[in-house]
Amino acid sequence: MSIHIQLERFEGPLGLLLFLIKKEEMDIFDINIHQITKQYLAYVKAMKQLDLELAGEFVSMAATLIHIKSRMLLPQYDENGEEVEVEDPRKELVQKLLEYQKFQEVSAKLNERPLLGRETFKRGFKEDIEAAEEGEIIVEENPLFSLIKAYRMSLKRMQKNVHRVATAMQSIASRILEIKDKIIVGQQVRFSEIVEKEKEEQQKLVTFLTLLELGKLGFVSLFQNETFGEIYIEGRKPIEGDVVERVEDYETSPEETAAAIMQKAEGLTIPASVFDTDEEDEPGEDMASDDEILAEEQRLEIASVPEESQPVREPEVGQE
């Protein structure tokens, strides 16, 4: 009478090995290779209906078990002929078995969950829902105004909230280090040339404060041919030494900085158009008189140039 052994429960050789280890109640970290190999080969020989791909995996594992068994039986010697201890040849097999066992446990837990079509079933048809009765539609006499009002309200809701980040104001000392190479002794440079690459009005304001501070210390002279016109800067002496320690830093808010400008200029009023280098302002109807322009220029010179400085010279600038 022949014995038929079904191996359908095993998806591969590792599954068969785990089954044999549990059956013989062995410690997975201390496998009896001799006993396991014998039982494993018996199962392989008993297979009648073979799947070629599956059979190849089982035969390969049988060869691995025999190889491990031979390594455990034969001692290992070094070059001098002395027996040495080598790594347990079962270590790699044990790691594969542990990993396979972990996946089996996870698969079992997933299989315990309710499965659609096995433990749970969905409704095969949708329940008819009766349509609600429509009430009377009331139309206003002048619906156009209500429509316009609703449209305006929707536009307000659609407006994006823009978050503006307040940047820290640059110090006078650091700005001096940035522009000192543009100011050459005996040569004139326009204020618009110094701030041409600056897009923020706050940065232009810091540059203007820096030039006022350098003028107070006697490093530069400031000129202006006409009221609200271009400002020219002429270097009087090299900007070096302890000038950075001598300047007054304006680590304040824009409002306090604006007040500091007014105090520096001693009442001199300079509009924001001076800082705008993109467009030139057109003269308005209310023009200042010649006496007012002369007085304004004198106040600018007094505020910008120290007492020990030389008399102010008119800049020699050609037509732009």
mmCIF file of C-alpha atoms in Angstrom:
data_model
loop_
_atom_site.group_PDB
_atom_site.id
_atom_site.type_symbol
_atom_site.label_atom_id
_atom_site.label_comp_id
_atom_site.label_asym_id
_atom_site.label_seq_id
_atom_site.Cartn_x
_atom_site.Cartn_y
_atom_site.Cartn_z
ATOM 1 C CA MET A 1 0.000 0.000 0.000
ATOM 2 C CA SER A 2 1.524 3.321 -1.109
ATOM 3 C CA ILE A 3 1.468 6.438 1.063
ATOM 4 C CA HIS A 4 0.404 9.740 -0.525
ATOM 5 C CA ILE A 5 1.551 12.918 1.193
ATOM 6 C CA GLN A 6 -0.093 16.185 0.198
ATOM 7 C CA LEU A 7 2.089 19.290 0.474
ATOM 8 C CA GLU A 8 -0.545 21.824 -0.540
ATOM 9 C CA ARG A 9 -0.255 23.632 2.796
ATOM 10 C CA PHE A 10 3.350 24.596 2.062
ATOM 11 C CA GLU A 11 4.041 27.446 -0.319
ATOM 12 C CA GLY A 12 7.746 26.644 -0.446
ATOM 13 C CA PRO A 13 10.644 24.850 1.230
ATOM 14 C CA LEU A 14 10.841 27.312 4.114
ATOM 15 C CA GLY A 15 7.246 26.564 5.023
ATOM 16 C CA LEU A 16 7.992 22.843 5.064
ATOM 17 C CA LEU A 17 11.052 23.379 7.284
ATOM 18 C CA LEU A 18 9.039 25.452 9.783
ATOM 19 C CA PHE A 19 6.397 22.739 9.840
ATOM 20 C CA LEU A 20 8.997 20.047 10.590
ATOM 21 C CA ILE A 21 10.697 22.155 13.290
ATOM 22 C CA LYS A 22 7.373 22.758 15.069
ATOM 23 C CA LYS A 23 6.394 19.126 14.666
ATOM 24 C CA GLU A 24 9.601 17.916 16.318
ATOM 25 C CA GLU A 25 9.408 20.743 18.905
ATOM 26 C CA MET A 26 12.907 21.962 18.095
ATOM 27 C CA ASP A 27 14.447 25.286 18.979
ATOM 28 C CA ILE A 28 14.709 27.310 15.800
ATOM 29 C CA PHE A 29 18.099 28.636 16.969
ATOM 30 C CA ASP A 30 19.413 25.100 17.602
ATOM 31 C CA ILE A 31 18.152 22.945 14.738
ATOM 32 C CA ASN A 32 19.055 19.257 14.600
ATOM 33 C CA ILE A 33 20.272 19.312 11.004
ATOM 34 C CA HIS A 34 20.657 15.516 10.787
ATOM 35 C CA GLN A 35 17.059 14.825 11.817
ATOM 36 C CA ILE A 36 15.529 17.693 9.839
ATOM 37 C CA THR A 37 17.436 16.745 6.672
ATOM 38 C CA LYS A 38 16.276 13.149 6.910
ATOM 39 C CA GLN A 39 12.604 14.073 7.304
ATOM 40 C CA TYR A 40 12.823 16.758 4.649
ATOM 41 C CA LEU A 41 14.248 14.327 2.049
ATOM 42 C CA ALA A 42 11.487 11.861 2.915
ATOM 43 C CA TYR A 43 8.857 14.499 2.135
ATOM 44 C CA VAL A 44 10.531 15.380 -1.159
ATOM 45 C CA LYS A 45 10.695 11.760 -2.279
ATOM 46 C CA ALA A 46 7.022 11.283 -1.371
ATOM 47 C CA MET A 47 5.865 14.073 -3.704
ATOM 48 C CA LYS A 48 3.912 12.563 -6.585
ATOM 49 C CA GLN A 49 2.297 15.423 -8.411
ATOM 50 C CA LEU A 50 5.085 17.935 -8.873
ATOM 51 C CA ASP A 51 4.964 21.558 -9.885
ATOM 52 C CA LEU A 52 8.277 22.015 -11.745
ATOM 53 C CA GLU A 53 9.053 25.453 -10.317
ATOM 54 C CA LEU A 54 8.058 24.377 -6.821
ATOM 55 C CA ALA A 55 10.006 21.133 -7.124
ATOM 56 C CA GLY A 56 13.147 23.046 -8.076
ATOM 57 C CA GLU A 57 12.938 25.124 -4.910
ATOM 58 C CA PHE A 58 12.478 22.025 -2.740
ATOM 59 C CA VAL A 59 15.462 20.262 -4.341
ATOM 60 C CA SER A 60 17.619 23.363 -3.901
ATOM 61 C CA MET A 61 16.745 23.496 -0.185
ATOM 62 C CA ALA A 62 17.556 19.780 0.138
ATOM 63 C CA ALA A 63 21.031 20.451 -1.290
ATOM 64 C CA THR A 64 21.464 23.334 1.161
ATOM 65 C CA LEU A 65 20.579 21.115 4.127
ATOM 66 C CA ILE A 66 23.022 18.427 3.017
ATOM 67 C CA HIS A 67 25.754 21.054 2.600
ATOM 68 C CA ILE A 68 25.117 22.419 6.113
ATOM 69 C CA LYS A 69 25.139 18.899 7.500
ATOM 70 C CA SER A 70 28.524 18.150 5.893
ATOM 71 C CA ARG A 71 30.051 21.372 7.215
ATOM 72 C CA MET A 72 28.927 20.511 10.742
ATOM 73 C CA LEU A 73 30.330 16.999 10.513
ATOM 74 C CA LEU A 74 33.710 17.899 9.037
ATOM 75 C CA PRO A 75 36.101 19.884 11.256
ATOM 76 C CA GLN A 76 37.773 23.025 9.898
ATOM 77 C CA TYR A 77 41.563 23.470 10.012
ATOM 78 C CA ASP A 78 43.773 26.525 9.453
ATOM 79 C CA GLU A 79 47.020 26.715 7.444
ATOM 80 C CA ASN A 80 49.010 25.222 10.345
ATOM 81 C CA GLY A 81 46.731 22.198 10.566
ATOM 82 C CA GLU A 82 45.092 23.290 13.808
ATOM 83 C CA GLU A 83 41.338 22.962 14.237
ATOM 84 C CA VAL A 84 39.581 26.338 14.353
ATOM 85 C CA GLU A 85 36.114 27.433 15.310
ATOM 86 C CA VAL A 86 34.070 28.735 12.408
ATOM 87 C CA GLU A 87 30.742 30.521 12.203
ATOM 88 C CA ASP A 88 27.720 28.284 12.697
ATOM 89 C CA PRO A 89 26.702 27.157 9.168
ATOM 90 C CA ARG A 90 23.043 27.158 10.300
ATOM 91 C CA LYS A 91 23.033 30.948 10.924
ATOM 92 C CA GLU A 92 21.953 32.001 7.417
ATOM 93 C CA LEU A 93 19.199 29.362 7.322
ATOM 94 C CA VAL A 94 17.901 30.457 10.725
ATOM 95 C CA GLN A 95 17.666 34.099 9.580
ATOM 96 C CA LYS A 96 15.622 33.083 6.532
ATOM 97 C CA LEU A 97 13.312 30.964 8.688
ATOM 98 C CA LEU A 98 12.757 33.833 11.160
ATOM 99 C CA GLU A 99 11.933 36.257 8.368
ATOM 100 C CA TYR A 100 9.559 33.760 6.752
ATOM 101 C CA GLN A 101 7.874 33.133 10.111
ATOM 102 C CA LYS A 102 7.350 36.880 10.593
ATOM 103 C CA PHE A 103 5.564 37.164 7.248
ATOM 104 C CA GLN A 104 3.416 34.166 8.083
ATOM 105 C CA GLU A 105 2.278 35.790 11.344
ATOM 106 C CA VAL A 106 1.429 39.071 9.588
ATOM 107 C CA SER A 107 -0.458 37.171 6.881
ATOM 108 C CA ALA A 108 -2.477 35.323 9.533
ATOM 109 C CA LYS A 109 -3.429 38.606 11.242
ATOM 110 C CA LEU A 110 -4.538 40.123 7.950
ATOM 111 C CA ASN A 111 -6.549 37.014 7.176
ATOM 112 C CA GLU A 112 -8.447 37.434 10.469
ATOM 113 C CA ARG A 113 -9.870 40.761 9.313
ATOM 114 C CA PRO A 114 -13.361 40.808 7.772
ATOM 115 C CA LEU A 115 -13.181 40.204 4.041
ATOM 116 C CA LEU A 116 -15.722 41.586 1.605
ATOM 117 C CA GLY A 117 -17.657 38.671 0.170
ATOM 118 C CA ARG A 118 -16.613 36.315 2.969
ATOM 119 C CA GLU A 119 -17.645 37.842 6.312
ATOM 120 C CA THR A 120 -19.162 41.104 5.080
ATOM 121 C CA PHE A 121 -21.528 41.757 2.193
ATOM 122 C CA LYS A 122 -22.557 45.027 0.638
ATOM 123 C CA ARG A 123 -26.061 45.970 -0.355
ATOM 124 C CA GLY A 124 -26.803 44.999 -3.925
ATOM 125 C CA PHE A 125 -29.177 47.866 -4.780
ATOM 126 C CA LYS A 126 -29.742 51.453 -3.765
ATOM 127 C CA GLU A 127 -32.792 52.442 -1.800
ATOM 128 C CA ASP A 128 -35.164 54.738 -3.638
ATOM 129 C CA ILE A 129 -35.183 58.213 -2.106
ATOM 130 C CA GLU A 130 -38.297 60.269 -2.577
ATOM 131 C CA ALA A 131 -37.643 63.719 -3.938
ATOM 132 C CA ALA A 132 -38.534 66.567 -1.612
ATOM 133 C CA GLU A 133 -41.500 68.700 -2.593
ATOM 134 C CA GLU A 134 -40.410 71.980 -4.110
ATOM 135 C CA GLY A 135 -41.912 75.025 -2.454
ATOM 136 C CA GLU A 136 -42.989 78.227 -4.094
ATOM 137 C CA ILE A 137 -40.129 80.288 -5.557
ATOM 138 C CA ILE A 138 -40.416 83.943 -4.557
ATOM 139 C CA VAL A 139 -38.883 86.399 -7.053
ATOM 140 C CA GLU A 140 -38.105 89.972 -5.937
ATOM 141 C CA GLU A 141 -39.425 92.919 -7.884
ATOM 142 C CA ASN A 142 -35.880 94.227 -8.507
ATOM 143 C CA PRO A 143 -33.651 91.156 -8.511
ATOM 144 C CA LEU A 144 -30.817 93.002 -10.278
ATOM 145 C CA PHE A 145 -29.725 94.863 -7.128
ATOM 146 C CA SER A 146 -29.755 91.656 -5.080
ATOM 147 C CA LEU A 147 -27.699 89.960 -7.776
ATOM 148 C CA ILE A 148 -25.124 92.761 -7.751
ATOM 149 C CA LYS A 149 -24.951 92.647 -3.957
ATOM 150 C CA ALA A 150 -24.457 88.886 -3.965
ATOM 151 C CA TYR A 151 -21.768 89.244 -6.650
ATOM 152 C CA ARG A 152 -19.864 91.810 -4.559
ATOM 153 C CA MET A 153 -20.059 89.573 -1.508
ATOM 154 C CA SER A 154 -18.662 86.658 -3.500
ATOM 155 C CA LEU A 155 -15.781 88.835 -4.745
ATOM 156 C CA LYS A 156 -14.894 89.767 -1.166
ATOM 157 C CA ARG A 157 -14.845 86.122 -0.157
ATOM 158 C CA MET A 158 -12.622 85.319 -3.133
ATOM 159 C CA GLN A 159 -9.977 87.889 -2.177
ATOM 160 C CA LYS A 160 -6.749 86.247 -1.159
ATOM 161 C CA ASN A 161 -5.255 87.047 2.212
ATOM 162 C CA VAL A 162 -1.702 88.196 1.535
ATOM 163 C CA HIS A 163 0.737 87.679 4.362
ATOM 164 C CA ARG A 164 3.450 90.320 4.388
ATOM 165 C CA VAL A 165 6.712 89.536 6.119
ATOM 166 C CA ALA A 166 8.351 92.475 7.856
ATOM 167 C CA THR A 167 12.062 92.478 7.123
ATOM 168 C CA ALA A 168 14.615 93.681 9.634
ATOM 169 C CA MET A 169 16.096 97.102 8.836
ATOM 170 C CA GLN A 170 19.755 97.021 7.828
ATOM 171 C CA SER A 171 22.204 98.848 10.069
ATOM 172 C CA ILE A 172 24.106 101.972 9.006
ATOM 173 C CA ALA A 173 27.422 100.249 9.726
ATOM 174 C CA SER A 174 26.766 97.332 7.399
ATOM 175 C CA ARG A 175 25.457 99.656 4.674
ATOM 176 C CA ILE A 176 28.680 101.711 4.833
ATOM 177 C CA LEU A 177 30.705 98.582 4.130
ATOM 178 C CA GLU A 178 28.540 97.910 1.055
ATOM 179 C CA ILE A 179 28.689 101.347 -0.589
ATOM 180 C CA LYS A 180 32.142 102.615 0.419
ATOM 181 C CA ASP A 181 33.732 101.296 -2.790
ATOM 182 C CA LYS A 182 31.293 103.362 -4.880
ATOM 183 C CA ILE A 183 32.396 106.621 -3.245
ATOM 184 C CA ILE A 184 35.787 107.816 -4.557
ATOM 185 C CA VAL A 185 37.622 110.847 -3.200
ATOM 186 C CA GLY A 186 37.323 113.812 -5.573
ATOM 187 C CA GLN A 187 34.669 112.191 -7.759
ATOM 188 C CA GLN A 188 30.908 112.618 -7.781
ATOM 189 C CA VAL A 189 28.294 109.880 -7.938
ATOM 190 C CA ARG A 190 24.521 110.129 -8.196
ATOM 191 C CA PHE A 191 22.304 108.871 -5.405
ATOM 192 C CA SER A 192 20.205 107.041 -8.000
ATOM 193 C CA GLU A 193 23.298 105.086 -9.106
ATOM 194 C CA ILE A 194 23.924 103.877 -5.564
ATOM 195 C CA VAL A 195 20.341 102.667 -5.058
ATOM 196 C CA GLU A 196 19.617 101.539 -8.640
ATOM 197 C CA LYS A 197 19.673 97.834 -7.670
ATOM 198 C CA GLU A 198 17.606 98.312 -4.508
ATOM 199 C CA LYS A 199 13.908 97.488 -4.875
ATOM 200 C CA GLU A 200 12.731 98.017 -1.297
ATOM 201 C CA GLU A 201 11.992 101.581 -0.206
ATOM 202 C CA GLN A 202 13.238 100.673 3.251
ATOM 203 C CA GLN A 203 16.672 99.845 1.837
ATOM 204 C CA LYS A 204 16.796 103.185 -0.026
ATOM 205 C CA LEU A 205 15.902 104.914 3.220
ATOM 206 C CA VAL A 206 18.811 103.201 5.007
ATOM 207 C CA THR A 207 21.158 104.272 2.188
ATOM 208 C CA PHE A 208 20.025 107.902 2.548
ATOM 209 C CA LEU A 209 20.607 107.777 6.312
ATOM 210 C CA THR A 210 24.050 106.301 5.692
ATOM 211 C CA LEU A 211 25.026 109.184 3.395
ATOM 212 C CA LEU A 212 23.791 111.738 5.946
ATOM 213 C CA GLU A 213 25.906 110.051 8.604
ATOM 214 C CA LEU A 214 28.981 110.038 6.367
ATOM 215 C CA GLY A 215 28.356 113.707 5.584
ATOM 216 C CA LYS A 216 28.175 114.547 9.274
ATOM 217 C CA LEU A 217 31.498 112.769 9.850
ATOM 218 C CA GLY A 218 33.107 114.654 6.940
ATOM 219 C CA PHE A 219 33.693 111.718 4.613
ATOM 220 C CA VAL A 220 31.386 112.971 1.840
ATOM 221 C CA SER A 221 29.700 116.135 0.598
ATOM 222 C CA LEU A 222 26.125 116.198 -0.653
ATOM 223 C CA PHE A 223 24.935 118.465 -3.483
ATOM 224 C CA GLN A 224 21.577 119.220 -5.082
ATOM 225 C CA ASN A 225 21.120 121.613 -8.026
ATOM 226 C CA GLU A 226 17.390 122.053 -7.593
ATOM 227 C CA THR A 227 14.682 121.310 -5.108
ATOM 228 C CA PHE A 228 13.541 117.697 -5.316
ATOM 229 C CA GLY A 229 16.275 117.096 -7.893
ATOM 230 C CA GLU A 230 19.043 114.536 -8.102
ATOM 231 C CA ILE A 231 21.390 114.280 -5.114
ATOM 232 C CA TYR A 232 25.143 114.073 -5.824
ATOM 233 C CA ILE A 233 27.694 112.593 -3.477
ATOM 234 C CA GLU A 234 31.380 113.551 -3.610
ATOM 235 C CA GLY A 235 34.024 111.771 -1.589
ATOM 236 C CA ARG A 236 36.114 114.066 0.606
ATOM 237 C CA LYS A 237 38.352 111.512 2.308
ATOM 238 C CA PRO A 238 38.729 107.702 2.247
ATOM 239 C CA ILE A 239 36.134 105.784 4.216
ATOM 240 C CA GLU A 240 38.356 103.677 6.432
ATOM 241 C CA GLY A 241 39.555 103.306 9.989
ATOM 242 C CA ASP A 242 37.042 103.310 12.805
ATOM 243 C CA VAL A 243 34.234 104.881 10.791
ATOM 244 C CA VAL A 244 32.008 101.845 11.361
ATOM 245 C CA GLU A 245 32.274 102.229 15.148
ATOM 246 C CA ARG A 246 31.571 105.952 14.958
ATOM 247 C CA VAL A 247 28.327 105.826 13.023
ATOM 248 C CA GLU A 248 24.938 105.773 14.652
ATOM 249 C CA ASP A 249 22.995 102.591 13.858
ATOM 250 C CA TYR A 250 19.281 102.963 13.268
ATOM 251 C CA GLU A 251 17.996 99.640 14.599
ATOM 252 C CA THR A 252 14.458 101.046 14.856
ATOM 253 C CA SER A 253 11.059 100.805 13.235
ATOM 254 C CA PRO A 254 10.310 102.686 9.958
ATOM 255 C CA GLU A 255 8.309 105.319 11.881
ATOM 256 C CA GLU A 256 11.198 106.048 14.245
ATOM 257 C CA THR A 257 13.612 106.089 11.312
ATOM 258 C CA ALA A 258 11.496 108.673 9.502
ATOM 259 C CA ALA A 259 11.566 110.851 12.628
ATOM 260 C CA ALA A 260 15.358 110.465 12.737
ATOM 261 C CA ILE A 261 15.599 111.716 9.152
ATOM 262 C CA MET A 262 13.655 114.845 10.019
ATOM 263 C CA GLN A 263 15.910 115.495 12.987
ATOM 264 C CA LYS A 264 19.040 114.961 10.869
ATOM 265 C CA ALA A 265 17.917 117.298 8.106
ATOM 266 C CA GLU A 266 16.823 119.990 10.628
ATOM 267 C CA GLY A 267 13.473 120.568 9.039
ATOM 268 C CA LEU A 268 14.469 119.754 5.451
ATOM 269 C CA THR A 269 11.615 118.059 3.542
ATOM 270 C CA ILE A 270 12.543 115.516 0.868
ATOM 271 C CA PRO A 271 9.619 113.689 -0.803
ATOM 272 C CA ALA A 272 9.553 109.994 -1.532
ATOM 273 C CA SER A 273 9.951 110.783 -5.263
ATOM 274 C CA VAL A 274 13.657 111.362 -4.651
ATOM 275 C CA PHE A 275 14.047 107.656 -3.952
ATOM 276 C CA ASP A 276 12.118 106.638 -7.077
ATOM 277 C CA THR A 277 14.689 106.074 -9.814
ATOM 278 C CA ASP A 278 12.281 104.609 -12.375
ATOM 279 C CA GLU A 279 10.236 107.700 -13.310
ATOM 280 C CA GLU A 280 10.961 111.424 -13.219
ATOM 281 C CA ASP A 281 8.409 113.678 -11.573
ATOM 282 C CA GLU A 282 6.807 116.333 -13.736
ATOM 283 C CA PRO A 283 6.697 119.853 -12.273
ATOM 284 C CA GLY A 284 3.313 120.693 -10.806
ATOM 285 C CA GLU A 285 1.377 123.919 -10.849
ATOM 286 C CA ASP A 286 2.489 124.920 -7.356
ATOM 287 C CA MET A 287 6.197 125.612 -7.931
ATOM 288 C CA ALA A 288 8.451 127.014 -5.244
ATOM 289 C CA SER A 289 9.862 130.496 -5.688
ATOM 290 C CA ASP A 290 13.568 131.176 -6.270
ATOM 291 C CA ASP A 291 14.007 132.410 -2.684
ATOM 292 C CA GLU A 292 12.432 129.239 -1.295
ATOM 293 C CA ILE A 293 14.649 127.054 -3.513
ATOM 294 C CA LEU A 294 17.781 128.935 -2.387
ATOM 295 C CA ALA A 295 16.802 128.622 1.267
ATOM 296 C CA GLU A 296 16.100 124.909 0.818
ATOM 297 C CA GLU A 297 19.539 124.342 -0.747
ATOM 298 C CA GLN A 298 21.253 126.225 2.078
ATOM 299 C CA ARG A 299 19.484 124.060 4.693
ATOM 300 C CA LEU A 300 20.561 120.912 2.840
ATOM 301 C CA GLU A 301 24.190 122.019 2.786
ATOM 302 C CA ILE A 302 24.126 122.905 6.473
ATOM 303 C CA ALA A 303 22.582 119.544 7.382
ATOM 304 C CA SER A 304 24.945 117.503 5.211
ATOM 305 C CA VAL A 305 28.388 119.148 5.546
ATOM 306 C CA PRO A 306 30.227 119.697 8.855
ATOM 307 C CA GLU A 307 31.428 123.144 9.881
ATOM 308 C CA GLU A 308 35.093 122.414 9.120
ATOM 309 C CA SER A 309 34.343 121.413 5.518
ATOM 310 C CA GLN A 310 35.286 123.516 2.489
ATOM 311 C CA PRO A 311 32.699 125.687 0.659
ATOM 312 C CA VAL A 312 30.296 123.675 -1.453
ATOM 313 C CA ARG A 313 31.047 123.551 -5.211
ATOM 314 C CA GLU A 314 28.421 123.186 -7.882
ATOM 315 C CA PRO A 315 28.611 119.739 -9.553
ATOM 316 C CA GLU A 316 29.808 119.598 -13.124
ATOM 317 C CA VAL A 317 27.345 117.177 -14.663
ATOM 318 C CA GLY A 318 26.422 117.086 -18.307
ATOM 319 C CA GLN A 319 23.037 116.595 -19.886
ATOM 320 C CA GLU A 320 21.512 113.160 -19.174
#
